[in-house]
Coordinates of C-alpha atoms in Angstrom, one line a residue:
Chain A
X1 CA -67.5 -19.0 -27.6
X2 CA -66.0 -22.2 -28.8
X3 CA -62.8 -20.6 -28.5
X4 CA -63.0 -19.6 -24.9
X5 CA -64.1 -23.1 -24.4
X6 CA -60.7 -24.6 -26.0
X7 CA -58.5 -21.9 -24.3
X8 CA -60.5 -22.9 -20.7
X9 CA -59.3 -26.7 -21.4
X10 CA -55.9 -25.6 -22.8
X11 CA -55.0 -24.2 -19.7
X12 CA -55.9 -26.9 -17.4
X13 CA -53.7 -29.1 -19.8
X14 CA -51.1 -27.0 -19.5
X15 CA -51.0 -26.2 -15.7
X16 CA -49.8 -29.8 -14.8
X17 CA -47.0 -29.9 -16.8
X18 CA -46.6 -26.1 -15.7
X19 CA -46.7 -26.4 -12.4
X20 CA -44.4 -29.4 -12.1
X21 CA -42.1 -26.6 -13.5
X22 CA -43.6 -23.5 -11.3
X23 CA -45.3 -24.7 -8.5
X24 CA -46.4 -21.0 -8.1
X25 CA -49.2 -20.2 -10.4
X26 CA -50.5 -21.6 -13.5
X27 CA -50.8 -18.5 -15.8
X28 CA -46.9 -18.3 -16.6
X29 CA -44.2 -19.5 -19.6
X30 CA -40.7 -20.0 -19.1
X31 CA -38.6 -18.1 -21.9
X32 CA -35.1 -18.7 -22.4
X33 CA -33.0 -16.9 -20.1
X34 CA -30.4 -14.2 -21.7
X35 CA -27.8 -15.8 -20.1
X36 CA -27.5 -19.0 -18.1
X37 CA -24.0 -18.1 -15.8
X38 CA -24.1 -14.5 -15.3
X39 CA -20.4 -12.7 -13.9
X40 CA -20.5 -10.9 -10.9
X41 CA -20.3 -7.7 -12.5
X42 CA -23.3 -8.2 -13.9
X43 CA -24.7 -9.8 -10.7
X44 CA -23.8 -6.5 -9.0
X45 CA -25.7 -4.6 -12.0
X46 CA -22.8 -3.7 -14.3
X47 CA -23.5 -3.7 -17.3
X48 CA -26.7 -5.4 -16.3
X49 CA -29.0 -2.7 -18.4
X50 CA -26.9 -2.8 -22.2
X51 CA -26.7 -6.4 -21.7
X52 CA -30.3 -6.6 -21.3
X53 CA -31.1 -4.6 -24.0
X54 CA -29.5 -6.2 -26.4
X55 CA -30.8 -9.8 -25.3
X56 CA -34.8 -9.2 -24.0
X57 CA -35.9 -8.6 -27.5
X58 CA -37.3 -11.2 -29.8
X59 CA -34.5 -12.9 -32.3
X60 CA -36.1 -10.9 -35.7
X61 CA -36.7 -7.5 -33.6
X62 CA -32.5 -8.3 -32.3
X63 CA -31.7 -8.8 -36.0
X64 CA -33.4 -5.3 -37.0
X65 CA -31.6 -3.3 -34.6
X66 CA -28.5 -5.0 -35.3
X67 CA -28.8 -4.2 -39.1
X68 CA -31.4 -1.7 -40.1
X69 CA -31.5 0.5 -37.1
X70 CA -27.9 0.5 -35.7
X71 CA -25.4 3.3 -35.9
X72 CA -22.6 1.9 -38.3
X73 CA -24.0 -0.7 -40.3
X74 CA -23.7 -0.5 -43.9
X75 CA -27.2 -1.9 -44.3
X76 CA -28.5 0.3 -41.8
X77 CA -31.6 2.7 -43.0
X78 CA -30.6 6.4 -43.3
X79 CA -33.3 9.0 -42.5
X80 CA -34.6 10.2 -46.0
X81 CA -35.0 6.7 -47.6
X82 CA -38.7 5.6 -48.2
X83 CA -39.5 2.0 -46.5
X84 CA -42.7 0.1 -46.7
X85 CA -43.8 -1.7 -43.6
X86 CA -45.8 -4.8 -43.2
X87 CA -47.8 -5.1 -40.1
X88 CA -50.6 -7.7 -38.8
X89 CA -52.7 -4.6 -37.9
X90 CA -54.7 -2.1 -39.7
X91 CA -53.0 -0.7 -42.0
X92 CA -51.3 -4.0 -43.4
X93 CA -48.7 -2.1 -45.4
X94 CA -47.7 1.9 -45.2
X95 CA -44.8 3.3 -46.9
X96 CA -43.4 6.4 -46.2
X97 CA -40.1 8.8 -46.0
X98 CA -37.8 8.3 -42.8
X99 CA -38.3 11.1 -41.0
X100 CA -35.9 9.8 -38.0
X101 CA -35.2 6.8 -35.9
X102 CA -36.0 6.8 -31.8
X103 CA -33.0 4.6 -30.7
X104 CA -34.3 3.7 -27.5
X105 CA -33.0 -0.1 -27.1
X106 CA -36.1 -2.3 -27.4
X107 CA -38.2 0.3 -27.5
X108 CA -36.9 1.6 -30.6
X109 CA -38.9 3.4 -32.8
X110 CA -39.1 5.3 -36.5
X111 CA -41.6 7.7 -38.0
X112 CA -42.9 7.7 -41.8
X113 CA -44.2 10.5 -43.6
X114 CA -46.4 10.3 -46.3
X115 CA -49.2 12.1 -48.4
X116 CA -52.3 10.3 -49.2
X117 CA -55.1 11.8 -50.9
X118 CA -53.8 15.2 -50.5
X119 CA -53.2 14.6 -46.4
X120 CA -50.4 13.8 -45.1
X121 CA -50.1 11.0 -42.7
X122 CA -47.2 10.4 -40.3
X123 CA -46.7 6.8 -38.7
X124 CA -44.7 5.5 -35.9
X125 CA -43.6 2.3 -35.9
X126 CA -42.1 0.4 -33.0
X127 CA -39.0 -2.2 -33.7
X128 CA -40.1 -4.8 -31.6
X129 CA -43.7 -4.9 -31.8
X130 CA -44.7 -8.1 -32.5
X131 CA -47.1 -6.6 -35.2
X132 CA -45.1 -5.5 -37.9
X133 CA -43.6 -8.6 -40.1
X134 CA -41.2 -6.9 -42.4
X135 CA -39.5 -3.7 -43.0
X136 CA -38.5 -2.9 -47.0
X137 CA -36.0 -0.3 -48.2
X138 CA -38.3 0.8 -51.3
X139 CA -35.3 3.6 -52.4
X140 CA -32.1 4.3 -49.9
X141 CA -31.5 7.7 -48.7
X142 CA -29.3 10.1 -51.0
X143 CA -25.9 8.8 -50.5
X144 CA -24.1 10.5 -48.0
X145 CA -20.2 8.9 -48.0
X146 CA -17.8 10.2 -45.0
X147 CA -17.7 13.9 -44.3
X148 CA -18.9 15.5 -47.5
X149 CA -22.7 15.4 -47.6
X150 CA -23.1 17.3 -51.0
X151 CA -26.4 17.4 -52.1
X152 CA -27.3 15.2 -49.5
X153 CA -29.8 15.1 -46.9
X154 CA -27.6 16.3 -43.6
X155 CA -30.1 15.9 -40.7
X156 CA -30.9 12.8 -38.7
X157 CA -34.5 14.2 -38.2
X158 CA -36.0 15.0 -41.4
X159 CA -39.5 17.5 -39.5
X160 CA -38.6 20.1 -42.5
X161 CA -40.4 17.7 -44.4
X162 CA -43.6 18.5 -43.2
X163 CA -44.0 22.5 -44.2
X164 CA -41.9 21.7 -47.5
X165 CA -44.6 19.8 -49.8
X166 CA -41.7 20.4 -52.8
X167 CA -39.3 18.7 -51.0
X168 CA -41.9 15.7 -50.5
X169 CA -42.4 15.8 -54.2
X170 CA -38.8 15.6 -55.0
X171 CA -38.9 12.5 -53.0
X172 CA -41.6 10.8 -54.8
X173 CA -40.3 11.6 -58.3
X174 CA -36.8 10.4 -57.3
X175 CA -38.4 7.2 -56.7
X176 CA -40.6 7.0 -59.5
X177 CA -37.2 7.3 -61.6
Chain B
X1 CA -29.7 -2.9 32.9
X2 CA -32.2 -5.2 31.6
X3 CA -30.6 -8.7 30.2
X4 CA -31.9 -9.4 26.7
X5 CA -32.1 -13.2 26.3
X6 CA -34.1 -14.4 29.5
X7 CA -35.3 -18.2 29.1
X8 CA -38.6 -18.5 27.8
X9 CA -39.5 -15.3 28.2
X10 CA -40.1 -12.1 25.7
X11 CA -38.2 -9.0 26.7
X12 CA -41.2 -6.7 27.9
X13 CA -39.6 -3.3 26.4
X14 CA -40.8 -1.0 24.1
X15 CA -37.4 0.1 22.7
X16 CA -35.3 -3.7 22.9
X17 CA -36.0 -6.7 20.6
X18 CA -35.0 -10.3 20.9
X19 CA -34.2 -12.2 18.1
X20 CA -36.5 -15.2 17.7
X21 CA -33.3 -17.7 16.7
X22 CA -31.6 -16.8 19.8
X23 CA -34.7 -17.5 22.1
X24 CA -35.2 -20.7 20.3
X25 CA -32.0 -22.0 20.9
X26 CA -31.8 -20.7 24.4
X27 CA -35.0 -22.5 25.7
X28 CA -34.3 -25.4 24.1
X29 CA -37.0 -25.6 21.8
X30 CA -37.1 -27.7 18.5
X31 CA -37.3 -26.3 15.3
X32 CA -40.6 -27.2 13.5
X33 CA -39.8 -29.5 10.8
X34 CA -42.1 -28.9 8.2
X35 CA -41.4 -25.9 6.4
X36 CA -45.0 -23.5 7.1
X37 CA -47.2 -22.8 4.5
X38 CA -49.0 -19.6 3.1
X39 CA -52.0 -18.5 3.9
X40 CA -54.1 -15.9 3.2
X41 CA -53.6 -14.5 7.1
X42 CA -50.1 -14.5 6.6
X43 CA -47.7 -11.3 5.5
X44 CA -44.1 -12.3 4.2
X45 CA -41.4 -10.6 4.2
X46 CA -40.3 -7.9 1.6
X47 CA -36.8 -7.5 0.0
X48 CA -34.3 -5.1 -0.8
X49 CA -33.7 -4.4 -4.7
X50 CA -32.0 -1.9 -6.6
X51 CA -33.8 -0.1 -9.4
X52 CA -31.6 -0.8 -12.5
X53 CA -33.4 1.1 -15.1
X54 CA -36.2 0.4 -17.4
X55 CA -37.3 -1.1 -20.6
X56 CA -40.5 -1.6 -23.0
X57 CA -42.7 -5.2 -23.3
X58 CA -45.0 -6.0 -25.1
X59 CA -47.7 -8.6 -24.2
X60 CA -48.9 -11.5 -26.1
X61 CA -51.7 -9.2 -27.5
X62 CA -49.2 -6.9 -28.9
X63 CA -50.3 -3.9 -26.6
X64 CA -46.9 -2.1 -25.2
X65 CA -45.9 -1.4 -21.5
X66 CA -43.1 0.3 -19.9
X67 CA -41.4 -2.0 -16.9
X68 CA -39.1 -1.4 -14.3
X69 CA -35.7 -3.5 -13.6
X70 CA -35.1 -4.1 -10.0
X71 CA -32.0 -6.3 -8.9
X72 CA -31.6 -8.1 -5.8
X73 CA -28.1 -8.0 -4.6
X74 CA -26.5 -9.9 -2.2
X75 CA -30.1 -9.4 0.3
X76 CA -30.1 -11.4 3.1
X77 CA -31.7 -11.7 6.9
X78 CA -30.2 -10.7 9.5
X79 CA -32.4 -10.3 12.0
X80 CA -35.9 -12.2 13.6
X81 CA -38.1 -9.4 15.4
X82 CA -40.3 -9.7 18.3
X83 CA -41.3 -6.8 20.7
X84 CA -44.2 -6.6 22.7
X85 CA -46.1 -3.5 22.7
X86 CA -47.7 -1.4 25.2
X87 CA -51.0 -2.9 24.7
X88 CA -49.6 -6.6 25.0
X89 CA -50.1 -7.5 20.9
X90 CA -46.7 -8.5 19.7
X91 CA -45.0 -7.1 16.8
X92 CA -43.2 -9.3 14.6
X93 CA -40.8 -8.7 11.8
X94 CA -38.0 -9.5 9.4
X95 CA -34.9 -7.6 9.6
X96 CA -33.2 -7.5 5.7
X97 CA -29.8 -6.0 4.6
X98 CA -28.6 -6.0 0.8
X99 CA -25.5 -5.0 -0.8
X100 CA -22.4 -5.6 0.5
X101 CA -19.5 -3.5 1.7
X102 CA -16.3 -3.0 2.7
X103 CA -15.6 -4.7 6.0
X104 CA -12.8 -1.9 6.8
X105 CA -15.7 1.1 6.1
X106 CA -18.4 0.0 8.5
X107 CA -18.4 0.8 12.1
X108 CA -17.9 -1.4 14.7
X109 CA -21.2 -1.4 15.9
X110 CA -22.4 -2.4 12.8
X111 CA -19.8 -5.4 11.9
X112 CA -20.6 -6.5 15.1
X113 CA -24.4 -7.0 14.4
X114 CA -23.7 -8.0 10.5
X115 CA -21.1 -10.7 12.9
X116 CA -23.7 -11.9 15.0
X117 CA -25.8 -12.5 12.2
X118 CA -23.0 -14.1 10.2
X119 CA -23.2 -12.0 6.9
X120 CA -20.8 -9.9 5.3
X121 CA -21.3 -6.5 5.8
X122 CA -23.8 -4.5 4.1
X123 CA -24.9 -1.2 3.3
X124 CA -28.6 -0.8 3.5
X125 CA -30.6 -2.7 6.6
X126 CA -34.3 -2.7 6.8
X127 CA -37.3 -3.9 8.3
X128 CA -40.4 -5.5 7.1
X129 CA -43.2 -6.1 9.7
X130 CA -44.6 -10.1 9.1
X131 CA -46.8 -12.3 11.1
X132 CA -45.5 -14.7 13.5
X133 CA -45.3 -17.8 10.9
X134 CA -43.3 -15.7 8.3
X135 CA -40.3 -15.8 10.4
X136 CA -37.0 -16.9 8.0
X137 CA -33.4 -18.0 9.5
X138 CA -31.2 -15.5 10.0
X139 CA -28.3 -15.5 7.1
X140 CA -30.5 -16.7 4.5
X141 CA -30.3 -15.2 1.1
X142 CA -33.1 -13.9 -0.7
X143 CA -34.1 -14.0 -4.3
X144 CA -36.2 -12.8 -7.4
X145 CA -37.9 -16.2 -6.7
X146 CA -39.9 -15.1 -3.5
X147 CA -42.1 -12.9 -6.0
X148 CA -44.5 -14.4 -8.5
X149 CA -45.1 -13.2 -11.6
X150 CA -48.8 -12.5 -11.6
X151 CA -48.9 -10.8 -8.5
X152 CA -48.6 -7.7 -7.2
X153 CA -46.4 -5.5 -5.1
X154 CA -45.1 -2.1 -2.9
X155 CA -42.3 -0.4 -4.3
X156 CA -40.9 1.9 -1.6
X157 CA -37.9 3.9 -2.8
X158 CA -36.9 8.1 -1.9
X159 CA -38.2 9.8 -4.9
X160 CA -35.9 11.8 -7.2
X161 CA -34.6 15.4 -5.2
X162 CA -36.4 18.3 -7.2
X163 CA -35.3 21.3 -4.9
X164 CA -36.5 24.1 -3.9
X165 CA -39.4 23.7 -5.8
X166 CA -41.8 26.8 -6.9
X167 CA -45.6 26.9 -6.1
X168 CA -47.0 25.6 -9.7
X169 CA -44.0 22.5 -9.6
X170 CA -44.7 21.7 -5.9
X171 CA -48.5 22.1 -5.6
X172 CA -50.2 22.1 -9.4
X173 CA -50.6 26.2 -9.3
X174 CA -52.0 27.7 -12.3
X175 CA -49.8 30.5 -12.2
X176 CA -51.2 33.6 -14.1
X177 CA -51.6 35.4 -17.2
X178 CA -48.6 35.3 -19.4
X179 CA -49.5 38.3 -21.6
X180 CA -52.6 40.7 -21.1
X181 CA -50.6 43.0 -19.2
X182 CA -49.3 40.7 -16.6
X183 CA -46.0 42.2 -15.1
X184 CA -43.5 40.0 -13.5
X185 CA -45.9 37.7 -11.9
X186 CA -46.0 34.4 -14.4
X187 CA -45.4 31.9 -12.1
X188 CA -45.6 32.9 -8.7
X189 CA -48.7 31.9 -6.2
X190 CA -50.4 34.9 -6.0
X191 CA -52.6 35.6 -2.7
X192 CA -51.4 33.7 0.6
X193 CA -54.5 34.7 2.4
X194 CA -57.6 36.9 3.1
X195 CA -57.9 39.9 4.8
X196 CA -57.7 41.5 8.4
X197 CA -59.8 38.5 9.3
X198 CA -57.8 36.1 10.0
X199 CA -54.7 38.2 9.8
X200 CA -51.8 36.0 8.5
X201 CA -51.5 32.4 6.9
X202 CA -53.0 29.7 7.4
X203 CA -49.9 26.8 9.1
X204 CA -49.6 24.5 6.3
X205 CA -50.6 27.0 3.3
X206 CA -49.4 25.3 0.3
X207 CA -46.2 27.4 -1.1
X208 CA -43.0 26.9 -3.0
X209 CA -40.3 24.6 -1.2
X210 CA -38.1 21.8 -1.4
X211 CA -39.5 19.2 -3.7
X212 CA -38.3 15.1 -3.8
X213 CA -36.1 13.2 -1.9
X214 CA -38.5 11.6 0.2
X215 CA -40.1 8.4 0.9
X216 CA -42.5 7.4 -1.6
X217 CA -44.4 4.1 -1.9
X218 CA -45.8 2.9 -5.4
X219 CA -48.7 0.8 -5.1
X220 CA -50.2 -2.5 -6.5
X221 CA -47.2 -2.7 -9.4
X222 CA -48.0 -5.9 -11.8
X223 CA -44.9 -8.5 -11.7
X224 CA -44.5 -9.5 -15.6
X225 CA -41.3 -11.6 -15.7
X226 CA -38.7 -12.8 -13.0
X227 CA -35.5 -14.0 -13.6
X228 CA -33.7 -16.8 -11.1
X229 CA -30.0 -16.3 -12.9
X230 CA -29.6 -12.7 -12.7
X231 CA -32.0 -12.1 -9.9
X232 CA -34.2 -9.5 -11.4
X233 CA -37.8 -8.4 -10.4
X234 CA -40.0 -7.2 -13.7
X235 CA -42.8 -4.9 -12.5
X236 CA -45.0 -3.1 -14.7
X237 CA -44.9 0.7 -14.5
X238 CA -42.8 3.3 -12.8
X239 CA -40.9 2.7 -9.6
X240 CA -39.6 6.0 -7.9
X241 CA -36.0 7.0 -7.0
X242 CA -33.1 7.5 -9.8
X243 CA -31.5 4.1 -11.3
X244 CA -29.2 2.1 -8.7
X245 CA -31.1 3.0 -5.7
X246 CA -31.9 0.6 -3.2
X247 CA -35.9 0.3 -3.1
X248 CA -38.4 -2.0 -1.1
X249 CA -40.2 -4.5 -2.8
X250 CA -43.3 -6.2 -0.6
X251 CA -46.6 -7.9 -1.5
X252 CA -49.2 -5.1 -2.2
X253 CA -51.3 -4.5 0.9
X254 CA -54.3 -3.4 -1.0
X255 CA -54.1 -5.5 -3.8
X256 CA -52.9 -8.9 -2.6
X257 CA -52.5 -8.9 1.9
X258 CA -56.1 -6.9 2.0
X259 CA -57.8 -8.4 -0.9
X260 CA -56.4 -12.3 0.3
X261 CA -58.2 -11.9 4.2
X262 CA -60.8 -10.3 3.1
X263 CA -62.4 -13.1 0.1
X264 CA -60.9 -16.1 2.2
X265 CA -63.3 -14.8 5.2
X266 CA -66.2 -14.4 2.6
X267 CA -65.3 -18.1 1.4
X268 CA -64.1 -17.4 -2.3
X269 CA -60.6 -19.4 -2.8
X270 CA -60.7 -18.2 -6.2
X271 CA -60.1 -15.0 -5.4
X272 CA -58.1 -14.9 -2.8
X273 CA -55.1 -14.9 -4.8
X274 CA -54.4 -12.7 -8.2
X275 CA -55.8 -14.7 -11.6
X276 CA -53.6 -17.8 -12.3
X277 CA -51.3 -18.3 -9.1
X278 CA -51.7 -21.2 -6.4
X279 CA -49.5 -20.0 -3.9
X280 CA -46.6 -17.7 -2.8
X281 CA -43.1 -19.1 -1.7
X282 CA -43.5 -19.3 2.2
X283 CA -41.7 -17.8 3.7
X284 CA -39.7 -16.9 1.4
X285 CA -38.1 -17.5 -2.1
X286 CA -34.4 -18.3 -1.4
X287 CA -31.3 -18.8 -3.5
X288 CA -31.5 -22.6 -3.2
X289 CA -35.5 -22.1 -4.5
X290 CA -33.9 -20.3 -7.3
X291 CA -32.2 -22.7 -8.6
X292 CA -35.2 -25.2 -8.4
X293 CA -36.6 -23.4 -10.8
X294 CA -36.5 -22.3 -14.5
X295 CA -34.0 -19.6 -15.4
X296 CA -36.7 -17.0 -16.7
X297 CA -40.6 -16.9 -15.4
X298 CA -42.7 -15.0 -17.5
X299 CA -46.6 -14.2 -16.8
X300 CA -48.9 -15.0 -19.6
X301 CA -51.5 -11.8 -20.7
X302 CA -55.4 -12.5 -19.5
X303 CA -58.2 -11.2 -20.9
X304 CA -59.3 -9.8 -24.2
X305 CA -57.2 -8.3 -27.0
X306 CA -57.5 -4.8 -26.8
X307 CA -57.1 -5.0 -30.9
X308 CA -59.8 -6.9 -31.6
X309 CA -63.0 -5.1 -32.1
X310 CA -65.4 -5.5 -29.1
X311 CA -67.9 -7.8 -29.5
X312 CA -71.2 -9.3 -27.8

């Protein structure tokens, strides 16, 4: 209650200096703008979608997708490796195998596999939600180094995973090594 | 031949219109010097946008929701509408065009209207019915900075072309039995009709057919974010049409224009407008109010988490 009360006289602080700003309505924030003298190509929509793509998303979510979830990076996370990811909701921290990355520009997302108490669980995590905090390489992925992939794993989507429980195994006693 | 501009007068013809520019200058009359202000009777104009493409948001809760990118390029009047209709109520609108063109590609009717309005020439031209106080000057250029974000809007666009479209695509059919002894007839729609009585088919009876390409409007879409530099419209949710088409962008008639009239006549301000806005740009949000303002407007999430657990 008391905090409804503080968020009731926050707002009518705010709107003056807001609506000095926005005349138009009080409920709004002013973010910095991706780019401040846009070209006419992009004025004309050229471009206008990978450029936005690459700027709307938060600074730490544009700093995983440049690293951890691009396409050539040498830090970037292969499918196979087990991370642990922090998050600010239930639950806090889940580790898992990389079963495959979703590059869909901010809406990016990855899936982790894992068995827990004899089920598995499967969890997708989405790059810029403002949930998750951090995302730790526990163990890379089995090196794969230009074109020969020997005894590596060669798919970018791992499903196999989930009717081979041996397979899983291998995975966990790899890392326990 | 009836002559258009006649002094003081408002051309009584169904099929004609007069621009309201013209007539003003033509009788002589000044133009009002206070720019006129919204109210909850009036309807603004719309604009022409392009749908870019779309992205994911997520609020200040956390909760994620798809958005839709829609550009306005180059969209300016050309046109101030007033016709009198058979029943003596007058019809007022706001003729728009967006996206230029070549000069050398358009006909010469058209470069002579785009002319007479003094714009370059463009290759979409609209209309959007508005009352008689939303009336802009022709040539003005619109922006992202007419719509608020926090309110809600129409987005009219022709929806993607499916085809000639079968019965269970087109009209929900349940098709039939895929096994059980079912031969050749999976997907088809079955019976057209009923017996001797009446004969034949019902006009109208739902069956396969083209599919798409028509005019769709999307109703009461959320505006989440506008930005004044690259003059982009954020609405939450689908918009229809493929990316790069031109759509329609207006204030939603059910849930801003109908719900405005109806609580200022039952006397709640409050509620006239959506949660958390004061006004709208009247009449419109032009490229010198762009400029006024900041770069990137953003709309800040209401209500309840939907992550925290409900309590009393």
């Amino acid at each position: 209650m008391s905090c409804q009360i503080s968020r009731l006289f926050l707002r009518r602080y705010t709107s003056e200096a807001v609506q000095s700003i926005y005349p138009f309505s009080n409920n709004v924030k002013t973010p910095p703008a991706p780019i401040l003298n846009p070209t006419r190509p992009l004025l004309n929509g050229k471009g206008l979608m990978a450029q936005l793509y690459k700027s709307l998303p938060s600074k730490h979510t544009q700093e995983m997708l440049g690293t951890l979830f691009s396409r050539r990076h040498p830090n970037r996370i292969l499918p196979g490796s087990v991370l642990t990811v922090t998050s600010s909701q239930a639950p806090t921290t889940f580790t898992g195998v990389l079963l495959g990355i979703r590059r869909r520009g901010p809406g990016t997302s990855f899936t982790l596999r894992n068995v827990i108490q004899r089920t598995g669980v499967e969890m997708q995590f989405f790059v810029g939600s403002p949930h998750i905090k951090n995302i730790q390489v526990v163990q890379k992925a089995t090196n794969i180094s230009g074109k020969n992939r020997k005894g590596g794993l060669r798919r970018a989507k791992l499903f196999y995973l989930r009717t081979s429980p041996d397979k899983m195994s291998q995975i966990s006693t790899n890392m326990k090594s | 031949m009836l002559r258009l501009f006649v002094q003081g007068t408002v051309v009584r013809c169904r099929r004609l219109h007069t621009t309201i520019n013209q007539l003003a200058k033509e009788s002589g009359q000044e133009m009002p010097s206070e720019p006129p202000k919204w109210t909850p009777e009036s309807i603004r104009t719309g604009v022409i946008a392009r749908k870019r493409g779309m992205t994911t948001f997520w609020d200040d809760h956390g909760a994620m929701y798809p958005a839709t990118i829609l550009q306005l390029e180059s969209c300016q009047v050309t046109a101030n509408i007033e016709t009198i209709r058979p029943d003596n109520t007058v019809y007022h609108a706001v003729q728009v065009a967006a996206t230029d063109r070549r000069w050398k590609t358009t006909t010469k009717q058209m470069r002579g209207h785009f002319a007479k309005a003094g714009v370059p020439a463009k290759t979409i031209v609209k209309e959007f019915p508005v009352t008689k106080d939303a009336h802009i000057p022709v040539g003005t250029t619109l922006s992202a900075a007419h719509f608020v974000p926090g309110q809600f809007v129409d987005v009219v666009a022709n929806s993607i072309g499916k085809g000639f479209a079968g019965g269970m695509k087109r009209w929900n059919f349940k098709g039939q039995n895929a096994s059980h002894g079912n031969s050749l007839n999976h997907r088809r729609p079955g019976s057209t009709g009923q017996h001797q009585d009446p004969g034949r088919v019902w006009p109208g009876k739902k069956m396969p057919g083209r599919l798409g390409g028509e005019r769709i409007t999307q109703q009461n879409l959320f505006v989440v974010q506008i930005d004044n530099k690259l003059n982009l419209v954020y609405v939450r949710g689908c918009v229809p049409g493929v990316d790069d088409a031109h759509v329609l962008i207006r204030d939603a008639k059910k849930n801003m224009l109908q719900l405005a009239q109806q609580n200022n006549d039952k006397g709640l301000p409050d509620k006239v407008l959506p949660k958390g806005l004061v006004t709208l740009p009247f009449p419109a949000g032009t490229k010198e109010l762009a400029k006024s303002l900041p770069p990137v407007v953003a709309v800040v999430s209401t209500g309840r988490s939907p992550f925290l657990p409900y309590t009393m």
